[in-house]
Amino acid sequence: MQHDKVLILDFGSQYTQLIARRVRELNIYSEIHPFNKPPKDLDQYKAVILSGSPMSVRSKDAFHPDLSEIRGKKPMLAVCYGAQYLAHFSGGEVAESNTREYGRAKLSFVEDSDTFLEGIHEGSQVWMSHSDTIKILPKNGVLLASTHDVQNAAYKIEGETTYAIQFHPEVYHSTDGKQLLENFLVKIANVNPDWTPNAFVQETVDDLKEKLGNDKVVLGLSGGVDSSVAAMLLHKAIGKNLYCIFVNNGLLRKNEFTDVLEQYKGMGLNVKGVDASARFLDALAGKSDPEDKRKAIGRVFIEVFDDEAHRIEDVKWLAQGTIYPDVIESVSATGGPSATIKSHHNVGGLPDFMKLKIVEPLKALFKDEVRRVGASMDMDKTLLGRHPFPGPGLAIRILGDITAEKVRILQEVDAVFINGLRDAGLYDKVWQAGAILLPVNSVGVMGDERTYEKCVALRAVESTDGMTADWVNLPYEFLQKTSNDIINKVKGVNRVVYDISSKPPATIEWE
């Protein structure tokens, strides 16, 4: 099946990935490419969206894409920087705004007779994020919408299917953003919204069958959503030729190794459990830097898989549950202007000594999309509802060096916290939760004795895709009980704090 595709040209905006998600929520497949490295074959795309950018079009270093093969030839939507770019270089004027325009705004004028703004009315809330403003529209520009502070909030180019908006329809704060994108893509660009989870499963399985043939594949299972969904897709494609390995790296949650192996028994997968905990802890000895720890864990994972792969005759592929945010945070999604946040153990390829090729059936999906794909295959709701857990495990939730005793302490703390969320009916209201062992001791009093023990931080966030996240306002009564339980039940901890920072500016994990 061939689907209509939408091209998103990335100018480095923090919201570019949200544009892709909003488009996909309309059951339309979208791809992100850097503005300076667009695909050679533009005929495969029915519409193009230009993202925002931290750059100013007035800067001498402003991004200056060649749109000659797009503008006037394909429906195009220019967002924020894109809207300013069209104005600045096409006969209009962009100037520094008297006030930095960030946050919520209300549309004060809407030309709702235009299909682009159909169903959107005055008073609709939009989200602004810019310090420049469009003073004069470009040649043949027609005003479509304004806010109280921004006259040229939306416009179109007469004689083209080119539309531009100064606000961000992709963020939740723009209440009619999804409607606007649907108006542009479905009603104006005539994109067919037929990219569904069921379609993804069928096409991915067909592609895997063609790509892998009768080859054997080894897959690292983690017990999480991503690797489990990847395993089911591969199982549908190649059956018994899929060899799953679940590694105990010594950094899993309490009892997780045995619990996860038991869970996989009913899924029809060929799973082998490998206890390599001592090997990982040895590799981490004396390492405190977060990147050093991630790289050491990644290296040992590769070594363990290489050892196990040699025990499988003629294995040719290593499968991974890599998803889109993994790629985005490790390097720019497709080589664009985005910055590296942190490395991920399953991103970046394999060393030369390992002769396996990589297959990543989920690397174009966001987390919520992975869950929908799993649900379409009737996978267990409990498994699909599991919170994300970092590949390096508790190693990046123990700040500083790793020891077996620190792992024990954090496993016990984490178990109290997670089990408490379940018992209180809060687990499914949280996107991700965990505990962090801090590299500090504090004075406490237990009974009549002075203690000098560890401090732990609890973290719970709500999100949809991990790209942005807000801390969860857990009930005080729950936090009070959890703190008491941790201090009373976990030897070595005498203080508990709660992390109330959001992403951005913080990340979900501390390391």
Short mmCIF file of C-alpha atoms in Angstrom, two decimals:
data_model
loop_
_atom_site.label_atom_id
_atom_site.label_comp_id
_atom_site.label_asym_id
_atom_site.label_seq_id
_atom_site.Cartn_x
_atom_site.Cartn_y
_atom_site.Cartn_z
CA MET A 1 0.00 0.00 0.00
CA GLN A 2 1.30 3.44 -0.90
CA HIS A 3 0.44 6.32 1.43
CA ASP A 4 0.43 10.02 0.79
CA LYS A 5 3.39 11.59 2.59
CA VAL A 6 4.06 15.00 4.06
CA LEU A 7 7.56 16.50 4.13
CA ILE A 8 8.55 18.61 7.15
CA LEU A 9 11.65 20.75 6.60
CA ASP A 10 13.41 21.25 9.93
CA PHE A 11 14.93 24.63 10.74
CA GLY A 12 15.95 23.55 14.25
CA SER A 13 12.76 24.31 16.16
CA GLN A 14 12.16 22.55 19.47
CA TYR A 15 8.64 21.90 18.17
CA THR A 16 9.52 20.22 14.85
CA GLN A 17 8.90 16.73 16.23
CA LEU A 18 5.52 17.87 17.54
CA ILE A 19 4.53 18.89 14.02
CA ALA A 20 5.26 15.35 12.86
CA ARG A 21 3.19 13.91 15.71
CA ARG A 22 0.21 16.17 15.04
CA VAL A 23 0.25 15.25 11.37
CA ARG A 24 0.40 11.55 12.23
CA GLU A 25 -2.53 11.95 14.61
CA LEU A 26 -4.50 12.75 11.46
CA ASN A 27 -3.48 9.31 10.13
CA ILE A 28 -1.09 10.96 7.68
CA TYR A 29 2.51 9.82 7.40
CA SER A 30 5.10 12.58 7.82
CA GLU A 31 8.88 12.70 7.57
CA ILE A 32 11.33 15.25 8.98
CA HIS A 33 14.32 16.28 6.89
CA PRO A 34 16.82 19.11 7.45
CA PHE A 35 16.07 22.21 5.42
CA ASN A 36 19.54 22.06 3.83
CA LYS A 37 19.30 18.37 2.90
CA PRO A 38 15.84 17.84 1.46
CA PRO A 39 15.01 14.54 -0.23
CA LYS A 40 16.04 14.37 -3.86
CA ASP A 41 12.70 12.93 -4.92
CA LEU A 42 10.15 15.56 -3.96
CA ASP A 43 7.45 13.96 -6.12
CA GLN A 44 6.77 11.45 -3.33
CA TYR A 45 5.35 14.19 -1.07
CA LYS A 46 1.90 15.71 -1.47
CA ALA A 47 2.55 18.67 0.84
CA VAL A 48 5.41 20.45 2.61
CA ILE A 49 5.56 22.12 6.02
CA LEU A 50 8.34 24.55 7.02
CA SER A 51 9.12 24.44 10.75
CA GLY A 52 10.00 27.21 13.15
CA SER A 53 13.56 28.01 14.19
CA PRO A 54 15.58 29.67 16.97
CA MET A 55 17.21 31.72 14.17
CA SER A 56 16.08 35.18 13.03
CA VAL A 57 15.49 35.72 9.31
CA ARG A 58 17.15 39.12 9.79
CA SER A 59 20.43 37.54 10.86
CA LYS A 60 23.30 37.39 8.39
CA ASP A 61 23.50 33.69 9.24
CA ALA A 62 19.79 33.11 8.60
CA PHE A 63 18.85 29.75 7.12
CA HIS A 64 18.16 30.31 3.43
CA PRO A 65 16.60 27.24 1.80
CA ASP A 66 16.02 26.84 -1.90
CA LEU A 67 12.25 26.43 -2.26
CA SER A 68 12.14 26.70 -6.04
CA GLU A 69 11.09 23.06 -6.45
CA ILE A 70 8.38 23.38 -3.80
CA ARG A 71 6.78 26.80 -3.72
CA GLY A 72 3.94 27.13 -6.19
CA LYS A 73 4.33 23.48 -7.17
CA LYS A 74 3.13 21.81 -3.96
CA PRO A 75 0.84 22.89 -1.15
CA MET A 76 3.09 24.47 1.48
CA LEU A 77 2.48 25.57 5.06
CA ALA A 78 5.07 27.87 6.61
CA VAL A 79 5.14 27.95 10.44
CA CYS A 80 6.72 30.80 12.46
CA TYR A 81 10.25 31.09 10.99
CA GLY A 82 8.87 29.74 7.72
CA ALA A 83 6.20 32.45 7.66
CA GLN A 84 8.80 35.13 8.39
CA TYR A 85 11.14 33.67 5.77
CA LEU A 86 8.50 33.93 3.04
CA ALA A 87 7.74 37.52 4.01
CA HIS A 88 11.34 38.67 4.42
CA PHE A 89 12.63 37.29 1.13
CA SER A 90 9.51 37.84 -0.99
CA GLY A 91 8.82 41.53 -0.83
CA GLY A 92 7.53 41.84 2.72
CA GLU A 93 9.16 43.13 5.90
CA VAL A 94 10.14 41.40 9.14
CA ALA A 95 11.28 43.50 12.11
CA GLU A 96 12.17 42.97 15.72
CA SER A 97 9.05 43.00 17.83
CA ASN A 98 8.65 45.67 20.51
CA THR A 99 7.84 42.89 22.95
CA ARG A 100 8.91 39.24 22.81
CA GLU A 101 5.78 37.36 21.80
CA TYR A 102 5.70 34.11 23.79
CA GLY A 103 2.79 32.15 25.14
CA ARG A 104 -0.98 32.17 24.74
CA ALA A 105 -2.81 34.62 22.48
CA LYS A 106 -6.35 34.92 21.13
CA LEU A 107 -7.28 35.36 17.49
CA SER A 108 -9.00 38.74 17.16
CA PHE A 109 -9.67 38.49 13.40
CA VAL A 110 -10.27 35.32 11.38
CA GLU A 111 -11.10 35.05 7.69
CA ASP A 112 -13.06 31.87 8.29
CA SER A 113 -14.54 31.91 4.79
CA ASP A 114 -11.17 30.60 3.64
CA THR A 115 -10.90 26.80 3.76
CA PHE A 116 -7.63 27.11 5.68
CA LEU A 117 -9.42 28.53 8.73
CA GLU A 118 -12.71 26.68 8.36
CA GLY A 119 -14.16 25.90 11.79
CA ILE A 120 -11.78 28.33 13.53
CA HIS A 121 -13.23 31.55 14.93
CA GLU A 122 -12.31 34.73 16.73
CA GLY A 123 -11.28 34.01 20.30
CA SER A 124 -9.52 30.77 19.42
CA GLN A 125 -6.35 30.35 21.49
CA VAL A 126 -2.99 30.05 19.74
CA TRP A 127 0.59 29.71 20.98
CA MET A 128 3.21 32.28 20.02
CA SER A 129 7.00 31.80 20.29
CA HIS A 130 8.98 34.48 18.47
CA SER A 131 10.86 37.75 18.94
CA ASP A 132 10.49 39.03 15.34
CA THR A 133 7.19 40.01 13.75
CA ILE A 134 5.92 40.37 10.18
CA LYS A 135 5.33 44.07 9.51
CA ILE A 136 4.46 43.83 5.81
CA LEU A 137 3.13 40.76 4.02
CA PRO A 138 5.05 39.37 1.04
CA LYS A 139 4.07 40.08 -2.54
CA ASN A 140 0.54 38.77 -3.25
CA GLY A 141 0.07 38.08 0.46
CA VAL A 142 -3.51 38.04 1.74
CA LEU A 143 -4.21 38.49 5.46
CA LEU A 144 -6.17 35.62 7.04
CA ALA A 145 -5.87 36.09 10.81
CA SER A 146 -4.66 38.48 13.52
CA THR A 147 -4.27 38.60 17.29
CA HIS A 148 -4.40 41.68 19.49
CA ASP A 149 -0.58 42.05 19.35
CA VAL A 150 0.23 40.38 16.02
CA GLN A 151 -1.52 41.80 12.99
CA ASN A 152 -0.12 39.33 10.45
CA ALA A 153 -0.71 36.10 12.36
CA ALA A 154 -1.77 34.13 9.27
CA TYR A 155 -1.73 34.78 5.54
CA LYS A 156 -1.79 33.07 2.15
CA ILE A 157 -0.11 33.80 -1.17
CA GLU A 158 -2.60 34.61 -3.90
CA GLY A 159 -2.30 32.25 -6.88
CA GLU A 160 -0.49 29.54 -4.86
CA THR A 161 -1.48 26.89 -2.35
CA THR A 162 0.97 28.53 0.05
CA TYR A 163 -0.15 29.37 3.58
CA ALA A 164 1.78 30.87 6.49
CA ILE A 165 1.15 31.26 10.22
CA GLN A 166 3.09 33.08 12.91
CA PHE A 167 1.81 30.80 15.70
CA HIS A 168 2.42 27.10 16.41
CA PRO A 169 -0.55 24.81 15.65
CA GLU A 170 1.42 21.74 16.75
CA VAL A 171 1.45 22.54 20.49
CA TYR A 172 -1.50 21.66 22.72
CA HIS A 173 -1.95 25.29 23.74
CA SER A 174 -3.19 26.09 20.21
CA THR A 175 -6.68 24.76 20.79
CA ASP A 176 -7.65 24.51 17.12
CA GLY A 177 -4.22 23.55 15.85
CA LYS A 178 -5.27 20.06 14.81
CA GLN A 179 -8.25 21.48 12.91
CA LEU A 180 -6.00 23.92 11.06
CA LEU A 181 -3.56 21.18 10.05
CA GLU A 182 -6.45 19.01 8.90
CA ASN A 183 -7.86 21.90 6.85
CA PHE A 184 -4.54 22.41 5.13
CA LEU A 185 -3.54 18.79 4.58
CA VAL A 186 -6.87 17.09 3.87
CA LYS A 187 -9.07 19.84 2.43
CA ILE A 188 -6.47 21.94 0.59
CA ALA A 189 -3.61 19.53 -0.19
CA ASN A 190 -5.97 16.54 -0.67
CA VAL A 191 -3.75 14.23 1.39
CA ASN A 192 -5.41 10.87 2.04
CA PRO A 193 -5.49 10.12 5.83
CA ASP A 194 -5.02 6.35 5.67
CA TRP A 195 -1.81 5.76 7.68
CA THR A 196 -3.19 3.71 10.59
CA PRO A 197 -1.65 1.29 13.15
CA ASN A 198 -3.16 -1.67 11.28
CA ALA A 199 -1.69 -0.43 8.02
CA PHE A 200 1.69 0.07 9.71
CA VAL A 201 1.68 -3.50 11.04
CA GLN A 202 0.80 -5.04 7.70
CA GLU A 203 3.30 -3.00 5.72
CA THR A 204 6.09 -3.44 8.29
CA VAL A 205 5.59 -7.20 8.42
CA ASP A 206 5.61 -7.37 4.62
CA ASP A 207 8.79 -5.26 4.48
CA LEU A 208 10.47 -7.40 7.13
CA LYS A 209 9.60 -10.58 5.25
CA GLU A 210 11.13 -9.18 2.09
CA LYS A 211 14.18 -7.73 3.86
CA LEU A 212 15.00 -10.68 6.11
CA GLY A 213 13.85 -13.65 4.04
CA ASN A 214 14.95 -16.82 5.85
CA ASP A 215 17.69 -15.05 7.82
CA LYS A 216 17.96 -15.46 11.57
CA VAL A 217 17.57 -12.41 13.79
CA VAL A 218 18.64 -11.87 17.39
CA LEU A 219 16.70 -9.26 19.39
CA GLY A 220 17.45 -7.77 22.78
CA LEU A 221 14.31 -7.70 24.90
CA SER A 222 14.09 -5.30 27.83
CA GLY A 223 10.60 -6.04 29.10
CA GLY A 224 9.47 -2.62 27.93
CA VAL A 225 6.96 -1.54 25.31
CA ASP A 226 9.38 -0.79 22.48
CA SER A 227 11.36 -4.01 22.35
CA SER A 228 8.22 -6.08 22.98
CA VAL A 229 6.31 -4.51 20.09
CA ALA A 230 9.37 -4.86 17.86
CA ALA A 231 9.54 -8.53 18.84
CA MET A 232 5.90 -9.15 17.91
CA LEU A 233 6.34 -7.49 14.50
CA LEU A 234 9.41 -9.61 13.81
CA HIS A 235 7.67 -12.72 15.12
CA LYS A 236 4.81 -12.13 12.68
CA ALA A 237 7.33 -11.78 9.86
CA ILE A 238 9.87 -14.55 10.51
CA GLY A 239 8.48 -16.73 13.33
CA LYS A 240 11.00 -19.22 14.71
CA ASN A 241 13.91 -17.40 13.04
CA LEU A 242 13.63 -14.71 15.72
CA TYR A 243 15.86 -15.37 18.76
CA CYS A 244 15.09 -13.08 21.70
CA ILE A 245 17.60 -12.44 24.46
CA PHE A 246 16.74 -10.76 27.74
CA VAL A 247 19.86 -9.62 29.55
CA ASN A 248 20.06 -9.02 33.26
CA ASN A 249 22.53 -6.16 33.38
CA GLY A 250 22.30 -5.96 37.16
CA LEU A 251 20.61 -2.57 36.79
CA LEU A 252 17.02 -3.65 36.37
CA ARG A 253 14.19 -3.00 38.79
CA LYS A 254 13.73 -5.35 41.74
CA ASN A 255 12.81 -8.90 40.59
CA GLU A 256 12.39 -7.64 37.01
CA PHE A 257 14.57 -10.31 35.40
CA THR A 258 12.43 -13.23 36.58
CA ASP A 259 9.12 -11.34 36.28
CA VAL A 260 9.74 -10.32 32.66
CA LEU A 261 10.85 -13.78 31.58
CA GLU A 262 7.61 -15.15 33.03
CA GLN A 263 5.59 -12.50 31.19
CA TYR A 264 7.06 -13.44 27.81
CA LYS A 265 6.20 -17.13 28.19
CA GLY A 266 2.63 -16.58 27.01
CA MET A 267 3.55 -14.52 23.95
CA GLY A 268 4.90 -17.36 21.83
CA LEU A 269 8.37 -15.82 21.63
CA ASN A 270 11.62 -17.74 21.73
CA VAL A 271 13.30 -16.02 24.70
CA LYS A 272 16.57 -16.78 26.47
CA GLY A 273 17.50 -15.09 29.74
CA VAL A 274 21.17 -14.20 30.24
CA ASP A 275 22.46 -13.05 33.63
CA ALA A 276 25.39 -10.75 32.87
CA SER A 277 25.00 -8.51 35.92
CA ALA A 278 28.54 -9.07 37.20
CA ARG A 279 29.97 -8.23 33.79
CA PHE A 280 28.14 -4.91 33.65
CA LEU A 281 28.99 -3.91 37.21
CA ASP A 282 32.67 -4.67 36.56
CA ALA A 283 32.60 -2.46 33.45
CA LEU A 284 31.01 0.38 35.43
CA ALA A 285 33.43 0.23 38.36
CA GLY A 286 34.89 3.67 39.06
CA LYS A 287 32.87 5.45 36.34
CA SER A 288 30.91 8.53 37.41
CA ASP A 289 30.44 10.54 34.21
CA PRO A 290 26.97 9.91 32.69
CA GLU A 291 28.27 9.54 29.14
CA ASP A 292 31.03 7.18 30.28
CA LYS A 293 28.44 5.03 32.01
CA ARG A 294 26.15 4.97 28.97
CA LYS A 295 29.01 4.05 26.66
CA ALA A 296 30.27 1.32 28.99
CA ILE A 297 26.79 -0.19 29.17
CA GLY A 298 26.39 0.04 25.40
CA ARG A 299 29.75 -1.66 24.88
CA VAL A 300 28.94 -4.54 27.22
CA PHE A 301 25.50 -4.96 25.63
CA ILE A 302 27.22 -5.35 22.28
CA GLU A 303 29.71 -7.83 23.73
CA VAL A 304 26.97 -9.90 25.37
CA PHE A 305 24.94 -9.98 22.18
CA ASP A 306 28.02 -10.89 20.19
CA ASP A 307 28.67 -13.81 22.56
CA GLU A 308 25.07 -14.99 22.35
CA ALA A 309 24.86 -14.49 18.59
CA HIS A 310 27.83 -16.81 18.12
CA ARG A 311 25.81 -19.50 19.90
CA ILE A 312 23.10 -19.19 17.22
CA GLU A 313 24.16 -20.73 13.96
CA ASP A 314 24.12 -18.37 10.94
CA VAL A 315 22.46 -15.40 12.66
CA LYS A 316 22.76 -12.33 10.41
CA TRP A 317 20.73 -9.53 12.01
CA LEU A 318 20.51 -7.69 15.31
CA ALA A 319 17.06 -6.20 15.92
CA GLN A 320 16.56 -3.22 18.23
CA GLY A 321 13.56 -1.43 19.68
CA THR A 322 14.90 2.00 18.74
CA ILE A 323 12.16 4.63 18.45
CA TYR A 324 12.15 8.15 17.05
CA PRO A 325 12.90 10.11 20.26
CA ASP A 326 16.00 7.90 20.81
CA VAL A 327 17.32 9.02 17.45
CA ILE A 328 16.30 12.64 17.89
CA GLU A 329 18.02 13.01 21.27
CA SER A 330 21.21 11.22 20.24
CA VAL A 331 21.72 13.13 17.01
CA SER A 332 19.53 15.39 14.95
CA ALA A 333 16.71 13.30 13.53
CA THR A 334 18.08 13.49 10.02
CA GLY A 335 21.25 15.54 10.27
CA GLY A 336 19.57 18.91 10.72
CA PRO A 337 20.38 21.80 13.04
CA SER A 338 19.11 20.21 16.27
CA ALA A 339 21.57 19.72 19.12
CA THR A 340 22.65 16.44 20.72
CA ILE A 341 21.10 16.07 24.19
CA LYS A 342 22.52 12.70 25.24
CA SER A 343 23.58 9.44 23.65
CA HIS A 344 21.40 6.33 23.68
CA HIS A 345 22.88 2.86 23.98
CA ASN A 346 20.92 1.52 21.01
CA VAL A 347 21.66 4.33 18.56
CA GLY A 348 24.70 4.69 16.37
CA GLY A 349 25.39 1.33 14.76
CA LEU A 350 27.65 -1.59 15.62
CA PRO A 351 31.44 -1.95 15.88
CA ASP A 352 33.26 -3.47 12.94
CA PHE A 353 34.05 -6.72 14.76
CA MET A 354 30.35 -7.54 15.01
CA LYS A 355 29.20 -8.82 11.65
CA LEU A 356 25.47 -8.44 12.25
CA LYS A 357 23.30 -6.05 10.28
CA ILE A 358 20.77 -3.91 12.16
CA VAL A 359 16.99 -3.96 11.75
CA GLU A 360 14.88 -1.37 13.62
CA PRO A 361 11.19 -1.74 12.80
CA LEU A 362 10.07 1.08 15.14
CA LYS A 363 12.64 3.81 14.56
CA ALA A 364 10.16 6.10 12.80
CA LEU A 365 7.54 5.92 15.59
CA PHE A 366 6.91 7.94 18.71
CA LYS A 367 6.13 6.16 21.98
CA ASP A 368 2.37 6.69 21.78
CA GLU A 369 2.38 5.33 18.23
CA VAL A 370 4.27 2.24 19.39
CA ARG A 371 1.56 1.59 21.98
CA ARG A 372 -1.19 1.96 19.37
CA VAL A 373 0.62 -0.47 17.08
CA GLY A 374 0.91 -2.95 19.95
CA ALA A 375 -2.78 -2.59 20.75
CA SER A 376 -3.66 -3.29 17.12
CA MET A 377 -1.83 -6.63 17.52
CA ASP A 378 -3.89 -7.41 20.67
CA MET A 379 -0.85 -7.31 22.95
CA ASP A 380 -1.36 -7.38 26.72
CA LYS A 381 -2.62 -4.02 28.02
CA THR A 382 -0.48 -4.29 31.15
CA LEU A 383 2.67 -4.63 29.08
CA LEU A 384 1.68 -1.79 26.73
CA GLY A 385 0.90 0.41 29.72
CA ARG A 386 4.31 -0.02 31.34
CA HIS A 387 6.19 3.16 32.03
CA PRO A 388 9.27 3.78 29.89
CA PHE A 389 12.49 2.61 31.52
CA PRO A 390 15.94 3.77 30.33
CA GLY A 391 18.11 1.29 28.45
CA PRO A 392 21.06 1.84 30.82
CA GLY A 393 18.69 1.05 33.68
CA LEU A 394 19.40 2.26 37.19
CA ALA A 395 22.96 3.23 36.24
CA ILE A 396 21.74 6.65 35.14
CA ARG A 397 19.54 6.99 38.22
CA ILE A 398 22.52 6.50 40.52
CA LEU A 399 24.44 9.76 40.36
CA GLY A 400 28.13 9.11 40.60
CA ASP A 401 29.86 5.73 40.61
CA ILE A 402 27.98 2.43 40.64
CA THR A 403 28.28 -0.22 43.33
CA ALA A 404 26.21 -3.31 44.10
CA GLU A 405 25.10 -1.75 47.40
CA LYS A 406 23.87 1.43 45.67
CA VAL A 407 21.95 -0.69 43.17
CA ARG A 408 20.35 -2.62 46.05
CA ILE A 409 19.29 0.57 47.79
CA LEU A 410 17.77 2.09 44.65
CA GLN A 411 15.98 -1.13 43.68
CA GLU A 412 14.31 -1.21 47.09
CA VAL A 413 13.37 2.48 46.92
CA ASP A 414 12.06 2.15 43.38
CA ALA A 415 9.93 -0.88 44.35
CA VAL A 416 8.30 1.03 47.19
CA PHE A 417 7.54 3.99 44.89
CA ILE A 418 6.24 2.06 41.87
CA ASN A 419 4.22 -0.43 43.91
CA GLY A 420 2.81 2.48 45.88
CA LEU A 421 1.66 4.18 42.67
CA ARG A 422 -0.11 0.97 41.64
CA ASP A 423 -1.74 0.48 45.03
CA ALA A 424 -2.98 4.09 45.05
CA GLY A 425 -4.41 3.83 41.51
CA LEU A 426 -1.92 6.44 40.26
CA TYR A 427 0.32 4.31 38.04
CA ASP A 428 -1.70 4.75 34.85
CA LYS A 429 -2.03 8.50 35.46
CA VAL A 430 1.75 8.88 35.27
CA TRP A 431 3.76 8.59 32.03
CA GLN A 432 7.05 7.71 33.73
CA ALA A 433 8.19 7.42 37.33
CA GLY A 434 11.32 6.38 39.15
CA ALA A 435 13.73 7.16 41.94
CA ILE A 436 17.20 8.71 41.80
CA LEU A 437 19.96 7.99 44.31
CA LEU A 438 21.80 11.22 45.04
CA PRO A 439 25.55 11.36 45.75
CA VAL A 440 25.00 13.07 49.11
CA ASN A 441 24.45 11.94 52.68
CA SER A 442 22.42 13.89 55.17
CA VAL A 443 22.00 13.85 58.93
CA GLY A 444 18.91 12.18 60.31
CA VAL A 445 17.50 10.85 63.56
CA MET A 446 16.04 7.36 63.91
CA GLY A 447 14.89 6.54 67.40
CA ASP A 448 17.46 8.17 69.64
CA GLU A 449 20.34 7.65 67.23
CA ARG A 450 21.96 9.99 64.76
CA THR A 451 22.14 8.72 61.16
CA TYR A 452 24.17 9.93 58.20
CA GLU A 453 22.63 8.21 55.19
CA LYS A 454 21.57 8.60 51.57
CA CYS A 455 19.05 10.98 50.04
CA VAL A 456 16.77 9.83 47.20
CA ALA A 457 14.72 11.93 44.78
CA LEU A 458 11.38 10.72 43.43
CA ARG A 459 10.40 11.70 39.89
CA ALA A 460 7.02 11.37 38.15
CA VAL A 461 6.15 13.08 34.88
CA GLU A 462 3.25 13.27 32.45
CA SER A 463 3.95 13.32 28.71
CA THR A 464 2.79 11.86 25.42
CA ASP A 465 6.06 11.20 23.63
CA GLY A 466 8.95 12.05 25.97
CA MET A 467 9.92 15.11 23.94
CA THR A 468 8.35 17.40 26.54
CA ALA A 469 7.15 16.51 30.04
CA ASP A 470 5.55 18.13 33.09
CA TRP A 471 6.04 16.95 36.65
CA VAL A 472 3.00 15.27 38.18
CA ASN A 473 1.32 16.88 41.17
CA LEU A 474 1.04 13.69 43.23
CA PRO A 475 -1.20 13.93 46.32
CA TYR A 476 0.59 15.07 49.49
CA GLU A 477 -0.86 12.11 51.36
CA PHE A 478 0.68 9.71 48.83
CA LEU A 479 4.08 11.41 48.97
CA GLN A 480 3.96 11.40 52.78
CA LYS A 481 3.21 7.68 52.95
CA THR A 482 5.79 6.83 50.28
CA SER A 483 8.48 8.84 52.05
CA ASN A 484 7.73 7.14 55.36
CA ASP A 485 7.72 3.69 53.76
CA ILE A 486 11.06 4.29 52.03
CA ILE A 487 12.80 5.59 55.14
CA ASN A 488 11.38 2.84 57.35
CA LYS A 489 11.89 -0.07 54.95
CA VAL A 490 15.07 0.73 53.00
CA LYS A 491 18.24 0.53 55.02
CA GLY A 492 20.67 3.29 54.04
CA VAL A 493 18.14 6.06 53.23
CA ASN A 494 17.03 8.76 55.66
CA ARG A 495 15.76 11.54 53.37
CA VAL A 496 13.32 11.70 50.41
CA VAL A 497 12.74 14.68 48.07
CA TYR A 498 10.39 15.14 45.09
CA ASP A 499 11.56 16.53 41.73
CA ILE A 500 9.23 19.28 40.42
CA SER A 501 11.16 20.29 37.27
CA SER A 502 9.71 19.93 33.79
CA LYS A 503 11.26 19.10 30.40
CA PRO A 504 12.46 21.48 29.09
CA PRO A 505 14.57 22.86 30.73
CA ALA A 506 15.35 19.64 32.62
CA THR A 507 15.39 16.17 31.08
CA ILE A 508 13.22 13.33 32.40
CA GLU A 509 16.22 11.35 33.60
CA TRP A 510 18.86 13.08 35.70
CA GLU A 511 21.70 11.67 33.61
#
